[in-house]
Coordinates of C-alpha atoms in Angstrom, one line a residue:
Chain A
X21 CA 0.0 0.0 0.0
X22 CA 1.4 3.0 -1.1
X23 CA 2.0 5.6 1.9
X24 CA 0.9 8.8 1.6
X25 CA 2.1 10.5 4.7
X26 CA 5.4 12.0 3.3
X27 CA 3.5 14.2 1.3
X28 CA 2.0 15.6 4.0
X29 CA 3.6 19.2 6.1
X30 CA 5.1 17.7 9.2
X31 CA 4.0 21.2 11.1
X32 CA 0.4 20.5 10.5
X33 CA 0.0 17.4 9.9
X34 CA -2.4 18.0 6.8
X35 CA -2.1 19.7 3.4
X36 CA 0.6 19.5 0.7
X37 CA 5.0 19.3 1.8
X38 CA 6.0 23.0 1.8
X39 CA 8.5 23.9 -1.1
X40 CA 11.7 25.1 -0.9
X41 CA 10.3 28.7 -1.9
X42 CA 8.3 28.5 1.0
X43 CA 11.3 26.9 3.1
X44 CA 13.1 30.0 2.1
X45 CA 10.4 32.4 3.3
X46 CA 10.1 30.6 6.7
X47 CA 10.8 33.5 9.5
X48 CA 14.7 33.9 10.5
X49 CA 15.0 32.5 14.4
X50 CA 14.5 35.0 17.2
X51 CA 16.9 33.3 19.8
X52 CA 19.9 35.7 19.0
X53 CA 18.0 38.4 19.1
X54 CA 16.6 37.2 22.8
X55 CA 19.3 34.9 24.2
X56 CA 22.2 34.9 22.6
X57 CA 23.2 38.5 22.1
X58 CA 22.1 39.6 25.9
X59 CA 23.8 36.6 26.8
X60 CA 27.0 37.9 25.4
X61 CA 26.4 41.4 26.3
X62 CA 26.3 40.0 30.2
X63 CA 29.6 37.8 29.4
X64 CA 31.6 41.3 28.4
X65 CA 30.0 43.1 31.5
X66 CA 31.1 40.6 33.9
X67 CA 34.9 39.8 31.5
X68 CA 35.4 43.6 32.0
X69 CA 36.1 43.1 35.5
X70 CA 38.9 40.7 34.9
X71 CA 40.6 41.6 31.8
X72 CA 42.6 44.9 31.2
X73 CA 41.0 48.0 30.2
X74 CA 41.9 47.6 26.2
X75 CA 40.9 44.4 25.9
X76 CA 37.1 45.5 27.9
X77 CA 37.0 48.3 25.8
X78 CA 37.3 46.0 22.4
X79 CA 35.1 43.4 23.9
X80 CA 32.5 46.0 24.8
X81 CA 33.1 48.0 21.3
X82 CA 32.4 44.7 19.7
X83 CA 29.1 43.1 21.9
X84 CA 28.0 47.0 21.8
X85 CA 27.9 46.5 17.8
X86 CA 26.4 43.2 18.0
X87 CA 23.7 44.8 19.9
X88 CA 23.2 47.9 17.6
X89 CA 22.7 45.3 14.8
X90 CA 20.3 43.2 16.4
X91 CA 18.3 46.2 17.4
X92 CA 18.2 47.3 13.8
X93 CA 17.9 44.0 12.5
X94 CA 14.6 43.8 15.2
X95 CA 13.4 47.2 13.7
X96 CA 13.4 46.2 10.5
X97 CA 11.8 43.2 11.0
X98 CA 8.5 45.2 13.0
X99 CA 8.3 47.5 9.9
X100 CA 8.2 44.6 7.4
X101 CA 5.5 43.1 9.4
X102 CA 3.9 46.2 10.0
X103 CA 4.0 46.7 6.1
X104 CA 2.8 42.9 5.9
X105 CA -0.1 43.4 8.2
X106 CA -1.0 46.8 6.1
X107 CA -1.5 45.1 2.8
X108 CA -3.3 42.4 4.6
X109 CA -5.5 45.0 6.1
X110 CA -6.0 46.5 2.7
X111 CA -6.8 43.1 1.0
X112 CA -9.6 42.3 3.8
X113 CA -11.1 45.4 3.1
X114 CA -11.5 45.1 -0.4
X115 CA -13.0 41.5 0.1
X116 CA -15.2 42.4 2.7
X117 CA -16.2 45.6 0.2
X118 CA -16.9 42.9 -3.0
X119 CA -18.7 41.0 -0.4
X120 CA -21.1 43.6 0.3
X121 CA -21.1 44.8 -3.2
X122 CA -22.1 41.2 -4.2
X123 CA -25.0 41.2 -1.8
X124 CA -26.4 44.7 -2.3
X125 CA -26.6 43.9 -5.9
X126 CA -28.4 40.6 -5.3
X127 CA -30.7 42.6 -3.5
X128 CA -30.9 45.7 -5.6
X129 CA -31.7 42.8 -8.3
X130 CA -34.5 41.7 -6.8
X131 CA -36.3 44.7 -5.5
X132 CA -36.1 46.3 -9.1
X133 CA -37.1 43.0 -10.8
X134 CA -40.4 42.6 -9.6
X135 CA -41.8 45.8 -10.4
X136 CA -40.2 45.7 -14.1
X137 CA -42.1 42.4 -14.0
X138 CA -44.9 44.0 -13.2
X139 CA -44.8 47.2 -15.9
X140 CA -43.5 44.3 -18.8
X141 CA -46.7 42.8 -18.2
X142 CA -49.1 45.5 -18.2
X143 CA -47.6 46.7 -21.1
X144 CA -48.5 43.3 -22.8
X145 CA -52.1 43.2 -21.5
X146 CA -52.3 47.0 -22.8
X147 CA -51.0 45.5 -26.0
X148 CA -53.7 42.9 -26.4
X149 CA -56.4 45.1 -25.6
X150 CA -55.0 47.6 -28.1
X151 CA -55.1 44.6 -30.6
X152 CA -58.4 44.1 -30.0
X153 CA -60.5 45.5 -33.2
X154 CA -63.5 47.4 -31.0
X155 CA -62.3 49.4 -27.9
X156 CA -65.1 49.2 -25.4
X157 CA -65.6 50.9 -22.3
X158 CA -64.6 48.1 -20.0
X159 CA -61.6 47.9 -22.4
X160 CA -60.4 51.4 -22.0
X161 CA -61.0 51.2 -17.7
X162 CA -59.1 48.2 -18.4
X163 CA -55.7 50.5 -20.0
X164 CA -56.1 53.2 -17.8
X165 CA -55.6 50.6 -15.1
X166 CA -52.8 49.2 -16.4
X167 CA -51.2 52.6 -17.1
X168 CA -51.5 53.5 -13.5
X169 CA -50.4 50.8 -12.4
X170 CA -47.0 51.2 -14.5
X171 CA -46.8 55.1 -12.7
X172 CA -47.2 53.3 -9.4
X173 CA -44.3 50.7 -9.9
X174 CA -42.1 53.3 -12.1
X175 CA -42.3 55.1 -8.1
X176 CA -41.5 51.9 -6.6
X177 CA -38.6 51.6 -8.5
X178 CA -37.9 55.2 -8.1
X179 CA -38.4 55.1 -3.9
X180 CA -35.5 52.2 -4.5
X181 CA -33.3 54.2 -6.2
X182 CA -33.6 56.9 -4.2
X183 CA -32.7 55.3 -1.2
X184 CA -29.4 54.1 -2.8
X185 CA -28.6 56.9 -3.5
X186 CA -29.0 58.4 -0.1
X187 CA -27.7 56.0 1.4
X188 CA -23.8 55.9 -1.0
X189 CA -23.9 59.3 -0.2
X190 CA -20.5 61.4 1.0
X191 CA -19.8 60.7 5.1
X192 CA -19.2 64.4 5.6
X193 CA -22.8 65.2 8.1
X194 CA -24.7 67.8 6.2
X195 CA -27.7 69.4 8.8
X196 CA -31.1 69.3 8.1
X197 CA -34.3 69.5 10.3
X198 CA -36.7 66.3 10.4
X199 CA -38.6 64.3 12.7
X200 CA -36.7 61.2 14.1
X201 CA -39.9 58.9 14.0
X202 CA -40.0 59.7 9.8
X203 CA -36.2 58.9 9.6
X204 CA -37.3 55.9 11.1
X205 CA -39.8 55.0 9.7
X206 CA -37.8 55.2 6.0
X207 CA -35.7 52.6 7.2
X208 CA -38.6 50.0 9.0
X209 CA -40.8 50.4 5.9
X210 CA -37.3 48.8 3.8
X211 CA -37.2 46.0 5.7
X212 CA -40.6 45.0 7.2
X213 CA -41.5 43.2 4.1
X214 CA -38.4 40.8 4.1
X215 CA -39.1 40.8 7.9
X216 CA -42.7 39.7 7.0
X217 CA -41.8 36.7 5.1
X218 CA -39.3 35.6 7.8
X219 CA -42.3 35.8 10.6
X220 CA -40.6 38.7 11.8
X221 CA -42.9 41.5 13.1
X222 CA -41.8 45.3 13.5
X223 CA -43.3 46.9 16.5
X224 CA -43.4 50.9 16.7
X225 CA -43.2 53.0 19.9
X226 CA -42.5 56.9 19.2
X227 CA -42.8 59.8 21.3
X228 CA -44.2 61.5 18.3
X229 CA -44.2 64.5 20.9
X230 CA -40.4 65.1 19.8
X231 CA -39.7 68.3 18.1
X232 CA -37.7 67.6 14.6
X233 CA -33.7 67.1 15.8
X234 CA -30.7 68.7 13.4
X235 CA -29.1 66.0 12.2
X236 CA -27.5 64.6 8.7
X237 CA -30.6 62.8 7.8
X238 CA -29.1 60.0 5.0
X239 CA -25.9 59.0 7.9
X240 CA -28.3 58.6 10.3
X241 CA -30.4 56.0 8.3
X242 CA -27.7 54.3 7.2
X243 CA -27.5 53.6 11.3
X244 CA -30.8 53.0 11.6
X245 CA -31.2 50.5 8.3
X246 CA -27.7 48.8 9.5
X247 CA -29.0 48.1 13.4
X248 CA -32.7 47.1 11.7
X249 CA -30.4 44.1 9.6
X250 CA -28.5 42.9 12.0
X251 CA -32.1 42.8 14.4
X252 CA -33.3 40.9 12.0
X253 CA -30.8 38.5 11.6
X254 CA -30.5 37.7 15.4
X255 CA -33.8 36.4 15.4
X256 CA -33.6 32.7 14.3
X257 CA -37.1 31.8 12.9
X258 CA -39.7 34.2 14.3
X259 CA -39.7 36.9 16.8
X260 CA -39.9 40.4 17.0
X261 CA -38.3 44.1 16.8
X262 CA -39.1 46.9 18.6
X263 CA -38.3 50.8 17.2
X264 CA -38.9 53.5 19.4
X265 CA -37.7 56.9 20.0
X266 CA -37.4 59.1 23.1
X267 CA -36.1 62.1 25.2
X268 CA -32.7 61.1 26.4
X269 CA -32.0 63.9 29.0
X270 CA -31.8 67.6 28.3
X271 CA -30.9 68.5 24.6
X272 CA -30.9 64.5 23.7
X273 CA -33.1 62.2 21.8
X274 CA -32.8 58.6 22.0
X275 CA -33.7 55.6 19.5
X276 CA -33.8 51.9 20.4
X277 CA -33.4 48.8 18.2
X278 CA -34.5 46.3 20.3
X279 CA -34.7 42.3 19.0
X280 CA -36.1 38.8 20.5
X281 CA -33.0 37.1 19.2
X282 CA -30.2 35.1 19.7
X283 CA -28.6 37.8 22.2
X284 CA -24.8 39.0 22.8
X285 CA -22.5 36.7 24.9
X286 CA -21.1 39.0 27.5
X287 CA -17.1 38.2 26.8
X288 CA -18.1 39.9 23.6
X289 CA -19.9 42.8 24.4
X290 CA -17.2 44.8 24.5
X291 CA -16.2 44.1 20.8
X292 CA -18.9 44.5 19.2
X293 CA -18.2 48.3 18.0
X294 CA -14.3 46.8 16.7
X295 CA -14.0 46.7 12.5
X296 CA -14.3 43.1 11.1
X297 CA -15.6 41.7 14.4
X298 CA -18.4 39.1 13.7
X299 CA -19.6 35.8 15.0
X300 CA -21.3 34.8 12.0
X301 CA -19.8 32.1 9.8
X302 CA -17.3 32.9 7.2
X303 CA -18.4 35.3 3.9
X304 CA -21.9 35.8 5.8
X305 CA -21.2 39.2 7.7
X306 CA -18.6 41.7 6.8
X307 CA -18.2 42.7 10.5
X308 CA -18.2 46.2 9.4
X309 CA -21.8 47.6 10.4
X310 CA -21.8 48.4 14.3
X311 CA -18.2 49.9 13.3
X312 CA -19.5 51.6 10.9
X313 CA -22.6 52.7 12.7
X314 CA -20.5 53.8 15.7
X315 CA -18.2 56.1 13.4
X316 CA -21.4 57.9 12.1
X317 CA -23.1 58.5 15.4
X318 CA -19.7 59.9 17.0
X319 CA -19.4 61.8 14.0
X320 CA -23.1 63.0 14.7
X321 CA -21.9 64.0 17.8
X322 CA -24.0 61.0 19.4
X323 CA -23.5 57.7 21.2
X324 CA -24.3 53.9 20.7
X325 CA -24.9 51.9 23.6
X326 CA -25.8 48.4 23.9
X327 CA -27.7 46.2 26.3
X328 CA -27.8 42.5 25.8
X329 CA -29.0 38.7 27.1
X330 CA -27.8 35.9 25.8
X331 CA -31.3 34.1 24.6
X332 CA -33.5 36.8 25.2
X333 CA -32.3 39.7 22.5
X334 CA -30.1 42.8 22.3
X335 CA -31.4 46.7 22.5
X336 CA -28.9 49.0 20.7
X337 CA -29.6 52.9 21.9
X338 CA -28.2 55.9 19.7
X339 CA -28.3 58.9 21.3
X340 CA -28.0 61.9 19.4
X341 CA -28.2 66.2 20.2
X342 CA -31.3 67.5 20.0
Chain B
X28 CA -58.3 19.8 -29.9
X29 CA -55.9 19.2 -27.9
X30 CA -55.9 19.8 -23.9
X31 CA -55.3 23.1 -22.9
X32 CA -51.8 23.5 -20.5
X33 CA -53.2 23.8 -17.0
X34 CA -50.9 26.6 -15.5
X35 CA -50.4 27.1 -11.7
X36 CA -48.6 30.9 -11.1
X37 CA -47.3 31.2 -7.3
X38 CA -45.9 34.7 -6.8
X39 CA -46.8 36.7 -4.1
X40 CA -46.7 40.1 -5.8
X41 CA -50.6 40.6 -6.6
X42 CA -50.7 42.3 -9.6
X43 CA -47.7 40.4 -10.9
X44 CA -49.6 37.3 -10.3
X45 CA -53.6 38.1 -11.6
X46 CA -52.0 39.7 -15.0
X47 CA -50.1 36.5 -15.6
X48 CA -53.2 35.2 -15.7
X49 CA -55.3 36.9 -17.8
X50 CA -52.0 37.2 -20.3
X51 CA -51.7 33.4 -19.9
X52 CA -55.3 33.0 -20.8
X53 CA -54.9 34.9 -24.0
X54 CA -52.4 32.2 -25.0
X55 CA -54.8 29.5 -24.5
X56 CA -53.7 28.4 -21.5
X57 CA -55.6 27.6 -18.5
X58 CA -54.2 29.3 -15.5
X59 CA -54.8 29.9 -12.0
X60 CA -53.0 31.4 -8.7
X61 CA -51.3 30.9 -5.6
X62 CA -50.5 34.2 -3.7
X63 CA -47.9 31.8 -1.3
X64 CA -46.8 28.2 -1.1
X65 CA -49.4 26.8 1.0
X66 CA -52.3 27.6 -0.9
X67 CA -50.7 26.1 -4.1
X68 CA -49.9 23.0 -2.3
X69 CA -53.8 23.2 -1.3
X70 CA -54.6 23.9 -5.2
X71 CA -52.4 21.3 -6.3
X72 CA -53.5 18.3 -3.9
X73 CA -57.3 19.0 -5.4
X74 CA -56.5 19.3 -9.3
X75 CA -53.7 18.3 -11.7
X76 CA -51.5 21.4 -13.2
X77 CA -49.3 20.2 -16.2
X78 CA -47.2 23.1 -14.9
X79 CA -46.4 25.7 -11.9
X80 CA -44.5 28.5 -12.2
X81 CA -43.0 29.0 -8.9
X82 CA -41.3 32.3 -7.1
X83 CA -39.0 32.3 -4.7
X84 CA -39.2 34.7 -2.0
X85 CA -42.4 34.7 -0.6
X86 CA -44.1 34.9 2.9
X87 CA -44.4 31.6 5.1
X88 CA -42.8 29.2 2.8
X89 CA -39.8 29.8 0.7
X90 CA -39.5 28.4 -3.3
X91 CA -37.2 26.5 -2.4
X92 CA -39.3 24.8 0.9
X93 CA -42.4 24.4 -1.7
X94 CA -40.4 22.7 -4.3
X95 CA -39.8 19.1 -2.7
X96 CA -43.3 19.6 -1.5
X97 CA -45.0 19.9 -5.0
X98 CA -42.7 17.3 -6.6
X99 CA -43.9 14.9 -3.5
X100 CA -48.0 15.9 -4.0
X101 CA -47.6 15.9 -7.9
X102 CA -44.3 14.2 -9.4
X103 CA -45.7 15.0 -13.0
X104 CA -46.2 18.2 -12.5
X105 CA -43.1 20.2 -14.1
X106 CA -42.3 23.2 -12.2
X107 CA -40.7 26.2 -13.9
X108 CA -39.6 28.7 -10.8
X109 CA -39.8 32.5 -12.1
X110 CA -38.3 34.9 -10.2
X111 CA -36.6 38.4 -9.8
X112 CA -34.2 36.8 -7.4
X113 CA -30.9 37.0 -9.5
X114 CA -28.7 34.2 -7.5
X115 CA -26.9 31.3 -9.5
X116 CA -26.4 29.3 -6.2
X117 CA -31.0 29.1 -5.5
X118 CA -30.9 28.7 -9.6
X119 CA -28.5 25.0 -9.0
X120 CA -30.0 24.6 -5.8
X121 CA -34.0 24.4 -7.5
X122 CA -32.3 22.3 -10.5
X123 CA -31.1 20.1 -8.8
X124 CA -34.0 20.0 -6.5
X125 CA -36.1 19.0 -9.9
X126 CA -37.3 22.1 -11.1
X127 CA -37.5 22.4 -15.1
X128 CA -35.9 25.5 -15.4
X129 CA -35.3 28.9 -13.6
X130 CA -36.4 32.3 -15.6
X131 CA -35.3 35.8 -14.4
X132 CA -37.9 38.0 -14.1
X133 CA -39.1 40.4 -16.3
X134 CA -39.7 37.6 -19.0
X135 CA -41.5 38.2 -21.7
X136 CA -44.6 36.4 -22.4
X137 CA -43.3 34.3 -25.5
X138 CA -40.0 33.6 -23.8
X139 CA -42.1 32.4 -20.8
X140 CA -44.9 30.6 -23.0
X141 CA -41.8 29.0 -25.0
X142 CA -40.7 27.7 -21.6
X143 CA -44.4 26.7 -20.5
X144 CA -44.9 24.7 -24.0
X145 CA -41.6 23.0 -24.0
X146 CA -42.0 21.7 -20.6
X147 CA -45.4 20.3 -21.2
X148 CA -44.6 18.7 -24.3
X149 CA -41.6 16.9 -22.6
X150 CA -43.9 15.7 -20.1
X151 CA -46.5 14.6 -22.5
X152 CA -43.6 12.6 -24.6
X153 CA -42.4 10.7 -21.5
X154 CA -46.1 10.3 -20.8
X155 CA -48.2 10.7 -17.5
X156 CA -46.6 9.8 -14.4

């Protein structure tokens, strides 16, 4: 029986031998750096007691250089991994940014699908009852229908487009007056009809007694729509969001994302907020929303706590100036 | 004469779903709708449809959970799934899952009645099951 083991890398017991390129690009050994050269550097200190003062001052001109060079040697090193680490950074980023381009046009697919569906067929229909050789009453209620109903999925399509647009928008806030429970209430209305379909209810509660806040309307929904998603995908099977808004102290407003799902372990609580943190499995979450939702909102001059059990849901809170 | 194609549209978009009907009937076709999975499975365990054209996303169950489902209430039934949902992966997925084919919506009507016609005449050829 022919053994296959020698083909496999001794250091992980799996996987193809490494090649000699690889070999080559193994990392050089730390012990001089750590053992040997201090080693020698505590050999000259305690030789300079006993030999004469030329020969300490050659032995400690000589360890001194050995040390210089393992310190630059050591520095060089941290910048090539520091370089290294960069471009790795850089690579992940671009990934995660396909990833989510990939996704968002899956989406985007979808939603502007169905109502081109929708228009391709009325047009049809109006084309058969425009073929038909007497155009009766019932006929023309019939097109005028049909037309409308094009106008109404033309502003479907339109509401979709829109709200891309807003939402790609530049990062730098831009002020504007509006009522929180509308800014809201843009982002629910996106996603109660996926919610829908996954037995997912949304449940409102605003203090509709708020004045309007100040506030760069488009960042702010892109922190809304972002905490909405990743609601929704806590819940496994069905359960339930709750939106609300609030008075958060003098000159503060407050909005709440609150979920029935899966809930936040505490140990990682406190990395929630950190770039490319994510518990889901591998290519399903980017890891970037609560970071990016936490840059906005600081950059909205607000905050973003959050308050979580695990099995009984999370409740993310933004509070934002007045 | 031949038989008319007996037609079963499950789509969940309303006005999607009652103008593929009446279009579907100007083809000679005999159609009727679903607005979700379970009330197809319902239509489809009281009458025979040569063919069901079958969304995807839609409230309560999925295309995907109502595939399997049809094929075990009606195994001659072909079922063509029409959707706007533009992934390859639920495309191989329905396939293999013994769906005829998967059309992207918007399809026009003699793309989709192409589709409709060649399915039932490969059933009819094999013969009924």
């Amino acid at each position: 029986m022919k053994d296959d083991t020698a083909r496999t890398d001794p250091g992980t017991g799996a996987g193809p031998a490494v090649s000699p390129a690889a070999r080559r690009e193994r990392p050089r050994p730390l012990w001089p750096h750590t053992v040997a050269f201090p080693g020698l550097a505590a050999l000259a200190v305690l030789a300079a007691v006993f030999l004469p003062a030329p020969l300490a001052v050659i032995l400690a001109f000589f360890t001194g250089s050995l040390c210089v060079w393992s310190a630059v040697d050591m520095a060089s090193r941290v910048r090539a991994s520091e370089r290294e680490r960069s471009s790795l950074d850089a690579q992940l980023i671009q990934s995660q940014k396909l990833a989510a381009i990939g996704e968002l046009s899956s989406g985007i697919a979808h939603e502007i699908n169905n109502p081109l569906a929708v228009m391709a067929q009325e047009a049809e229909w109006m084309t058969h009852l425009m073929g038909r050789p007497d155009p009766t009453p019932e006929n023309l209620a019939e097109l005028r229908d049909s037309l409308s109903e094009i106008v109404r999925q033309v502003d479907r399509c339109k509401t979709i487009t829109h709200n891309l647009l807003n939402f790609s928008r530049k990062m730098e806030p831009v002020p504007q007056e509006e009522r929180l429970e509308r800014i809201m209430e843009d982002m629910v209305l996106l996603v109660e009809k996926e919610a829908g379909h996954k037995g997912v209810t949304i449940a409102r509660d605003y203090d509709t007694a708020l004045p309007p806040i100040r506030t760069d309307v488009p960042l702010l929904r892109q922190v809304i729509l972002n905490l909405l998603l990743n609601a929704f995908q806590a819940i496994e099977g069905r359960g339930a969001i709750t939106v609300s808004t609030r008075k958060a102290g003098e000159g503060r407003v407050a909005i709440v994302v609150a979920d029935t799902g899966v809930g936040i372990p505490p140990e990682n609580l406190p990395k929630i907020f950190n770039p490319f943190f994510t518990t889901k499995p591998p290519g399903q979450g980017t890891g970037l929303g609560l970071s990016l939702c936490h840059g906005i909102v600081d950059r909205l001059g607000g905050a973003i706590t959050v308050e979580s059990e695990p099995g009984k849901g999370s409740a993310f809170t933004v509070t934002l100036p007045a | 004469m031949p038989d008319p194609i007996r037609v079963l549209v499950v789509d969940d978009e309303d006005r999607f779903r009652t103008t593929l009907v009446k279009l579907l009937g100007t083809q000679g076709v005999v159609a009727e709708a679903a607005p979700d999975g379970a009330a197809a499975l319902a239509l489809l365990s009281e009458k025979p449809f040569d063919v069901v054209l079958l969304d995807v996303k839609m409230p309560g169950l999925s295309g995907q959970e109502v595939l399997p489902r049809i094929k075990a209430i009606a195994p001659g039934t072909e079922v063509l799934v029409l959707t706007g949902h533009a992934s390859v992966d639920i495309a191989a997925e329905m396939i293999a899952g013994g769906a005829a084919d998967y059309l992207l919506k918007p399809c026009p009507l003699d793309e989709l009645m192409g589709c409709v016609r060649a399915v039932y005449d490969r059933r009819r050829a094999v013969g009924p099951k």
